[in-house]
Amino acid sequence: MSETQAPLLLLTDLDGSLLDHHDYSPGPARSWLTRLRARGAWIVPNTSKTAAELAPLMDSLGLAGQPWIAENGGVVALPADWLSAYPLEEASAPDAHGLCRIAVAMPRDRILAVLEELSGEFAFEGFASMPVARISELTGLGEGDAVLAGQRDASEPLVWRDAPERLEDFRMRLAGHGLKLTRGGRFHHVTGDSDKGVAARYLIARYRLCERVRPWTLGFGDGANDLPLLAAVDNAVLIPGVGDTSQRDRELADYPQLADERRCFRANLPGPQGWVEGLRHWLANGQPEEWTSRGLGA
Ligand SMILES: [Mg+2]
């Protein structure tokens, strides 16, 4: 990348994409992170993890201080500089890394207030009401990790204790408060109306507003919840998933732009190997003409 090119804003899923699904290592992607950072690229993890779970990973990947998106697009952390020209009332004070947190759709305390209101009508058990030992029992996490899983900014996992046929009723009532109910592995998740793509567009828009430059955006993911992210960037890399990918493949039909190989590259290899394969593909083929030195007349 030369000085004349637009800055690169790279948004990536972690588990099964930048990180190996089994050993959580970035493998061959690690040296690329270093190289891209040295050239001034922004590397933005976009994950379903909580901020508390993400923090040690940011450190171990050498990405501390980079922006991030957590809780499936529920919360975004931006460098304070990106907010200085147009401050946001709802942004937190900068943390030790100079990042300010913003709940993109709805902060957890407001989600909990709605759930409190509905708890008289429906039977469910949310993380906020559980002791750590109970979260640990339900998730299979050790106590330390269960504490981190319980520290949330923008979502509430819950176990449904009511009749299955009342779930649709519950969903409708949540929708009346601007909330979504999605099914995860073990839990139902109550969130504001955001996803990895909504949060990515939000972050890119804030960047453009403050830096007054259009970045080249790259997105990486392997799951159904990554498809909105892949649809929100200039060039995407779809990494083969681990295990059953039938839901993802069904949902792909909702994103016709991802069938266009000029927009989305399908990696052959899983995890970080596929991540590197896709990065190399777009570094060789992806930059639109106007972003090359020639296109800028430099
Ligand atoms: Mg993944």
Short mmCIF file of N, CA and C and ligand atoms in Angstrom, two decimals, residues 13-19 21 46 48 196 220-226 241, ligand 1:
data_model
loop_
_atom_site.label_atom_id
_atom_site.label_comp_id
_atom_site.label_asym_id
_atom_site.label_seq_id
_atom_site.Cartn_x
_atom_site.Cartn_y
_atom_site.Cartn_z
N ASP A 13 -14.44 -11.45 11.68
CA ASP A 13 -14.90 -12.40 12.68
C ASP A 13 -13.67 -13.07 13.29
N LEU A 14 -13.80 -13.56 14.51
CA LEU A 14 -12.65 -14.21 15.15
C LEU A 14 -12.73 -15.74 15.03
N ASP A 15 -13.66 -16.34 15.79
CA ASP A 15 -13.74 -17.80 15.91
C ASP A 15 -14.03 -18.46 14.55
N GLY A 16 -13.07 -19.24 14.06
CA GLY A 16 -13.26 -19.94 12.78
C GLY A 16 -12.85 -19.10 11.58
N SER A 17 -12.46 -17.83 11.83
CA SER A 17 -12.02 -16.95 10.74
C SER A 17 -10.56 -16.53 11.00
N LEU A 18 -10.37 -15.45 11.80
CA LEU A 18 -9.00 -15.06 12.14
C LEU A 18 -8.35 -16.08 13.08
N LEU A 19 -9.19 -16.72 13.90
CA LEU A 19 -8.67 -17.69 14.88
C LEU A 19 -9.13 -19.10 14.51
N HIS A 21 -10.65 -22.59 14.82
CA HIS A 21 -11.83 -23.01 15.57
C HIS A 21 -11.45 -23.89 16.77
N ASN A 46 -14.82 -8.29 14.86
CA ASN A 46 -16.29 -8.14 14.88
C ASN A 46 -16.83 -9.51 15.31
N SER A 48 -19.17 -12.23 18.29
CA SER A 48 -20.31 -12.39 19.19
C SER A 48 -19.87 -12.38 20.65
N LYS A 196 -23.96 -7.75 12.98
CA LYS A 196 -22.56 -7.44 12.67
C LYS A 196 -22.43 -6.46 11.51
N PHE A 220 -14.23 -10.35 6.74
CA PHE A 220 -13.93 -11.78 6.80
C PHE A 220 -14.90 -12.47 7.76
N GLY A 221 -15.47 -13.62 7.33
CA GLY A 221 -16.33 -14.36 8.24
C GLY A 221 -16.63 -15.75 7.73
N ASP A 222 -17.14 -16.59 8.64
CA ASP A 222 -17.43 -17.98 8.27
C ASP A 222 -18.85 -18.42 8.65
N GLY A 223 -19.58 -17.61 9.42
CA GLY A 223 -20.87 -18.07 9.94
C GLY A 223 -22.05 -17.32 9.35
N ALA A 224 -23.27 -17.81 9.64
CA ALA A 224 -24.49 -17.13 9.19
C ALA A 224 -24.54 -15.71 9.74
N ASN A 225 -24.09 -15.52 10.99
CA ASN A 225 -24.15 -14.18 11.59
C ASN A 225 -23.11 -13.23 11.00
N ASP A 226 -22.20 -13.76 10.15
CA ASP A 226 -21.20 -12.90 9.50
C ASP A 226 -21.69 -12.36 8.15
N GLY A 241 -17.08 -22.91 6.77
CA GLY A 241 -17.41 -23.08 8.19
C GLY A 241 -17.02 -24.48 8.66
MG MG B 1 -16.99 -17.58 13.18
#
